[in-house]
Amino acid sequence: MLLSAGIRSEEQQRDMGSVAAYTAVKAAGCKPSLNLLWAIEGALTDRDWKEVSRDERTSLLIQPDDYERREK
């Protein structure tokens, strides 16, 4: 899914951040579950996606909508 969104390297993903990468995947026509968002965040913070805390997930959950509105 990341490749289909044009994300080709870890560095590019780190530069974008988890929310922007997740949003790019959605914009590329993929239909990712929120687990992808948790997985990207986990990868960027060197943790298993299941270690992303409930508070972090809640914060991440609201960010894609805000990000998409800012990008329009």
Short mmCIF file of C-alpha atoms in Angstrom, two decimals:
data_model
loop_
_atom_site.label_atom_id
_atom_site.label_comp_id
_atom_site.label_asym_id
_atom_site.label_seq_id
_atom_site.Cartn_x
_atom_site.Cartn_y
_atom_site.Cartn_z
CA MET A 1 0.00 0.00 0.00
CA LEU A 2 2.84 2.38 0.79
CA LEU A 3 4.39 1.77 -2.61
CA SER A 4 1.09 2.50 -4.34
CA ALA A 5 1.05 5.83 -2.49
CA GLY A 6 4.53 6.65 -3.80
CA ILE A 7 6.27 6.01 -0.48
CA ARG A 8 9.41 4.16 -1.45
CA SER A 9 11.78 4.45 1.51
CA GLU A 10 11.86 4.53 5.28
CA GLU A 11 13.39 7.99 5.10
CA GLN A 12 10.50 9.27 2.99
CA GLN A 13 8.04 7.72 5.44
CA ARG A 14 9.85 9.31 8.40
CA ASP A 15 9.84 12.70 6.68
CA MET A 16 6.10 12.43 6.06
CA GLY A 17 5.11 11.05 9.43
CA SER A 18 2.52 8.41 10.15
CA VAL A 19 -0.60 10.51 9.53
CA ALA A 20 0.58 11.88 6.18
CA ALA A 21 1.68 8.42 5.04
CA TYR A 22 -1.67 6.90 6.03
CA THR A 23 -3.53 9.72 4.28
CA ALA A 24 -1.41 9.22 1.14
CA VAL A 25 -2.35 5.54 1.09
CA LYS A 26 -6.02 6.47 1.27
CA ALA A 27 -5.59 9.10 -1.46
CA ALA A 28 -3.95 6.48 -3.68
CA GLY A 29 -7.22 4.57 -3.70
CA CYS A 30 -6.37 1.93 -1.13
CA LYS A 31 -8.76 1.20 1.68
CA PRO A 32 -6.49 0.73 4.69
CA SER A 33 -7.78 -0.16 8.11
CA LEU A 34 -6.69 1.86 11.09
CA ASN A 35 -4.25 -0.94 11.89
CA LEU A 36 -2.08 0.48 9.09
CA LEU A 37 -1.95 3.82 10.90
CA TRP A 38 -0.95 2.10 14.15
CA ALA A 39 1.61 -0.02 12.24
CA ILE A 40 3.20 3.01 10.58
CA GLU A 41 3.41 4.80 13.92
CA GLY A 42 4.90 1.71 15.52
CA ALA A 43 7.46 1.37 12.73
CA LEU A 44 8.46 5.02 12.99
CA THR A 45 8.90 4.76 16.76
CA ASP A 46 10.57 1.33 16.67
CA ARG A 47 7.70 -0.49 18.38
CA ASP A 48 5.28 -3.24 17.52
CA TRP A 49 1.96 -1.71 16.43
CA LYS A 50 0.29 -3.35 19.43
CA GLU A 51 2.51 -1.28 21.74
CA VAL A 52 1.06 2.01 20.48
CA SER A 53 -0.94 3.11 23.51
CA ARG A 54 -4.64 3.82 23.60
CA ASP A 55 -3.95 7.53 24.15
CA GLU A 56 -1.63 7.63 21.14
CA ARG A 57 -4.18 5.79 19.03
CA THR A 58 -6.89 8.24 20.05
CA SER A 59 -4.67 11.16 19.09
CA LEU A 60 -3.73 9.52 15.79
CA LEU A 61 -7.35 8.68 15.08
CA ILE A 62 -8.44 12.31 14.82
CA GLN A 63 -5.38 13.57 12.94
CA PRO A 64 -6.09 12.20 9.42
CA ASP A 65 -9.31 14.21 9.08
CA ASP A 66 -7.54 17.37 10.26
CA TYR A 67 -4.64 16.67 7.90
CA GLU A 68 -6.93 16.12 4.93
CA ARG A 69 -8.78 19.40 5.62
CA ARG A 70 -5.49 21.34 5.81
CA GLU A 71 -4.24 19.82 2.55
CA LYS A 72 -7.31 20.91 0.53
#
